[in-house]
Amino acid sequence: MGSVLFNAFSFLQKKLKAQNIPCVNAVLDLKDGQCVKDILDALGIEPQEIEGVFVNGKIAPLDTLLHDGDRIAALPPGTPGPYRLLLGLVSSPNNESDKKSDTFKCK
């Protein structure tokens, strides 16, 4: 057992705030074996609503296993700014590897 610090951005904030779900520097309970996708599922965030997730400041897949004290940030598709390429959200506009997968490895 532990906790993680969660932040949502852009329209994800609006969606969660409308449901009275904390989404800015929110401390969320963490159970052993949980991954990023588990946290997003618990918050009602669908995979297609996410373009990138950061764990401790680095882009991470949704099946990343979480640990006590980790920091999670969720970015929706189309987050503005020229930094999407630099952050690793996309590698190029037409790269096949940038397409989302519906398969996750977490338990």
PDB file of C-alpha atoms in Angstrom:
ATOM      1  CA  MET A   1       0.000   0.000   0.000  1.00  0.00           C
ATOM      2  CA  GLY A   2       1.093   3.506  -0.676  1.00  0.00           C
ATOM      3  CA  SER A   3       0.090   6.541  -2.688  1.00  0.00           C
ATOM      4  CA  VAL A   4       0.846   8.342  -5.943  1.00  0.00           C
ATOM      5  CA  LEU A   5       0.575  12.000  -6.925  1.00  0.00           C
ATOM      6  CA  PHE A   6      -1.702  12.505  -9.950  1.00  0.00           C
ATOM      7  CA  ASN A   7      -2.135  15.457 -12.319  1.00  0.00           C
ATOM      8  CA  ALA A   8      -4.405  15.726 -15.351  1.00  0.00           C
ATOM      9  CA  PHE A   9      -4.167  18.378 -18.030  1.00  0.00           C
ATOM     10  CA  SER A  10      -6.457  20.228 -20.441  1.00  0.00           C
ATOM     11  CA  PHE A  11      -9.913  18.710 -21.004  1.00  0.00           C
ATOM     12  CA  LEU A  12      -9.120  15.822 -18.657  1.00  0.00           C
ATOM     13  CA  GLN A  13      -9.088  18.334 -15.795  1.00  0.00           C
ATOM     14  CA  LYS A  14     -12.486  19.652 -16.838  1.00  0.00           C
ATOM     15  CA  LYS A  15     -13.920  16.138 -17.091  1.00  0.00           C
ATOM     16  CA  LEU A  16     -12.661  15.087 -13.656  1.00  0.00           C
ATOM     17  CA  LYS A  17     -13.534  18.368 -11.924  1.00  0.00           C
ATOM     18  CA  ALA A  18     -17.110  18.112 -13.267  1.00  0.00           C
ATOM     19  CA  GLN A  19     -17.337  14.790 -11.392  1.00  0.00           C
ATOM     20  CA  ASN A  20     -15.688  16.232  -8.242  1.00  0.00           C
ATOM     21  CA  ILE A  21     -12.654  13.986  -8.770  1.00  0.00           C
ATOM     22  CA  PRO A  22      -9.374  15.573  -7.627  1.00  0.00           C
ATOM     23  CA  CYS A  23      -7.001  15.959 -10.556  1.00  0.00           C
ATOM     24  CA  VAL A  24      -4.363  18.556  -9.623  1.00  0.00           C
ATOM     25  CA  ASN A  25      -1.688  17.345  -7.212  1.00  0.00           C
ATOM     26  CA  ALA A  26      -4.170  14.676  -6.123  1.00  0.00           C
ATOM     27  CA  VAL A  27      -2.857  12.046  -3.717  1.00  0.00           C
ATOM     28  CA  LEU A  28      -4.369   8.712  -4.723  1.00  0.00           C
ATOM     29  CA  ASP A  29      -4.177   5.429  -2.842  1.00  0.00           C
ATOM     30  CA  LEU A  30      -1.998   2.793  -4.484  1.00  0.00           C
ATOM     31  CA  LYS A  31      -2.424  -0.950  -4.044  1.00  0.00           C
ATOM     32  CA  ASP A  32       0.388  -3.421  -4.620  1.00  0.00           C
ATOM     33  CA  GLY A  33       0.685  -4.445  -8.267  1.00  0.00           C
ATOM     34  CA  GLN A  34      -1.226  -1.497  -9.716  1.00  0.00           C
ATOM     35  CA  CYS A  35      -0.104   0.061 -12.970  1.00  0.00           C
ATOM     36  CA  VAL A  36      -0.897   3.373 -14.659  1.00  0.00           C
ATOM     37  CA  LYS A  37      -3.893   1.896 -16.494  1.00  0.00           C
ATOM     38  CA  ASP A  38      -5.425   0.785 -13.173  1.00  0.00           C
ATOM     39  CA  ILE A  39      -5.271   4.345 -11.833  1.00  0.00           C
ATOM     40  CA  LEU A  40      -6.746   5.790 -15.041  1.00  0.00           C
ATOM     41  CA  ASP A  41      -9.531   3.167 -15.004  1.00  0.00           C
ATOM     42  CA  ALA A  42     -10.369   4.058 -11.404  1.00  0.00           C
ATOM     43  CA  LEU A  43     -10.645   7.716 -12.435  1.00  0.00           C
ATOM     44  CA  GLY A  44     -12.891   6.867 -15.403  1.00  0.00           C
ATOM     45  CA  ILE A  45     -10.316   7.889 -18.008  1.00  0.00           C
ATOM     46  CA  GLU A  46     -10.469   5.831 -21.201  1.00  0.00           C
ATOM     47  CA  PRO A  47      -7.252   4.936 -23.123  1.00  0.00           C
ATOM     48  CA  GLN A  48      -8.409   6.944 -26.158  1.00  0.00           C
ATOM     49  CA  GLU A  49      -8.555  10.046 -23.933  1.00  0.00           C
ATOM     50  CA  ILE A  50      -4.792   9.800 -23.318  1.00  0.00           C
ATOM     51  CA  GLU A  51      -2.009  10.751 -25.699  1.00  0.00           C
ATOM     52  CA  GLY A  52       0.769  10.439 -23.189  1.00  0.00           C
ATOM     53  CA  VAL A  53       1.366   9.547 -19.576  1.00  0.00           C
ATOM     54  CA  PHE A  54       4.377  10.611 -17.588  1.00  0.00           C
ATOM     55  CA  VAL A  55       5.627   8.692 -14.575  1.00  0.00           C
ATOM     56  CA  ASN A  56       8.189  10.590 -12.537  1.00  0.00           C
ATOM     57  CA  GLY A  57       8.767  13.023 -15.410  1.00  0.00           C
ATOM     58  CA  LYS A  58       9.340  10.453 -18.162  1.00  0.00           C
ATOM     59  CA  ILE A  59       6.910   9.242 -20.808  1.00  0.00           C
ATOM     60  CA  ALA A  60       5.721   5.760 -19.842  1.00  0.00           C
ATOM     61  CA  PRO A  61       3.426   3.039 -21.206  1.00  0.00           C
ATOM     62  CA  LEU A  62       0.077   2.416 -19.536  1.00  0.00           C
ATOM     63  CA  ASP A  63       1.285  -0.941 -18.218  1.00  0.00           C
ATOM     64  CA  THR A  64       4.023   0.695 -16.098  1.00  0.00           C
ATOM     65  CA  LEU A  65       4.017  -0.762 -12.593  1.00  0.00           C
ATOM     66  CA  LEU A  66       3.648   1.969  -9.969  1.00  0.00           C
ATOM     67  CA  HIS A  67       5.432   2.387  -6.650  1.00  0.00           C
ATOM     68  CA  ASP A  68       4.732   4.396  -3.523  1.00  0.00           C
ATOM     69  CA  GLY A  69       5.509   8.072  -4.134  1.00  0.00           C
ATOM     70  CA  ASP A  70       5.415   7.959  -7.951  1.00  0.00           C
ATOM     71  CA  ARG A  71       4.176  11.039  -9.800  1.00  0.00           C
ATOM     72  CA  ILE A  72       1.739  10.537 -12.699  1.00  0.00           C
ATOM     73  CA  ALA A  73       0.677  13.103 -15.295  1.00  0.00           C
ATOM     74  CA  ALA A  74      -1.946  12.409 -17.985  1.00  0.00           C
ATOM     75  CA  LEU A  75      -2.035  14.404 -21.221  1.00  0.00           C
ATOM     76  CA  PRO A  76      -4.969  14.249 -23.635  1.00  0.00           C
ATOM     77  CA  PRO A  77      -4.580  14.038 -27.427  1.00  0.00           C
ATOM     78  CA  GLY A  78      -3.592  17.249 -29.143  1.00  0.00           C
ATOM     79  CA  THR A  79      -1.949  18.851 -26.127  1.00  0.00           C
ATOM     80  CA  PRO A  80      -0.672  22.069 -27.715  1.00  0.00           C
ATOM     81  CA  GLY A  81       2.937  23.022 -28.101  1.00  0.00           C
ATOM     82  CA  PRO A  82       5.993  22.040 -30.106  1.00  0.00           C
ATOM     83  CA  TYR A  83       7.250  19.838 -27.306  1.00  0.00           C
ATOM     84  CA  ARG A  84       5.203  16.730 -28.174  1.00  0.00           C
ATOM     85  CA  LEU A  85       8.052  15.388 -30.325  1.00  0.00           C
ATOM     86  CA  LEU A  86      10.725  16.273 -27.768  1.00  0.00           C
ATOM     87  CA  LEU A  87       8.766  14.661 -24.931  1.00  0.00           C
ATOM     88  CA  GLY A  88       8.418  11.418 -26.854  1.00  0.00           C
ATOM     89  CA  LEU A  89       4.653  11.634 -27.327  1.00  0.00           C
ATOM     90  CA  VAL A  90       5.172  11.207 -31.084  1.00  0.00           C
ATOM     91  CA  SER A  91       8.218  10.366 -33.150  1.00  0.00           C
ATOM     92  CA  SER A  92       6.917  11.754 -36.447  1.00  0.00           C
ATOM     93  CA  PRO A  93       3.506  12.707 -37.873  1.00  0.00           C
ATOM     94  CA  ASN A  94       3.195   9.510 -39.965  1.00  0.00           C
ATOM     95  CA  ASN A  95       4.990   6.918 -37.823  1.00  0.00           C
ATOM     96  CA  GLU A  96       2.991   3.680 -37.420  1.00  0.00           C
ATOM     97  CA  SER A  97       4.450   3.124 -33.934  1.00  0.00           C
ATOM     98  CA  ASP A  98       2.635   6.232 -32.674  1.00  0.00           C
ATOM     99  CA  LYS A  99      -0.760   4.549 -33.011  1.00  0.00           C
ATOM    100  CA  LYS A 100      -2.426   3.472 -29.789  1.00  0.00           C
ATOM    101  CA  SER A 101      -2.697  -0.146 -28.720  1.00  0.00           C
ATOM    102  CA  ASP A 102      -5.666  -1.585 -26.899  1.00  0.00           C
ATOM    103  CA  THR A 103      -3.475  -4.211 -25.235  1.00  0.00           C
ATOM    104  CA  PHE A 104      -2.021  -3.606 -21.776  1.00  0.00           C
ATOM    105  CA  LYS A 105       0.227  -5.865 -19.714  1.00  0.00           C
ATOM    106  CA  CYS A 106      -0.737  -4.879 -16.172  1.00  0.00           C
ATOM    107  CA  LYS A 107      -2.603  -7.337 -13.980  1.00  0.00           C
TER     108      LYS A 107
END
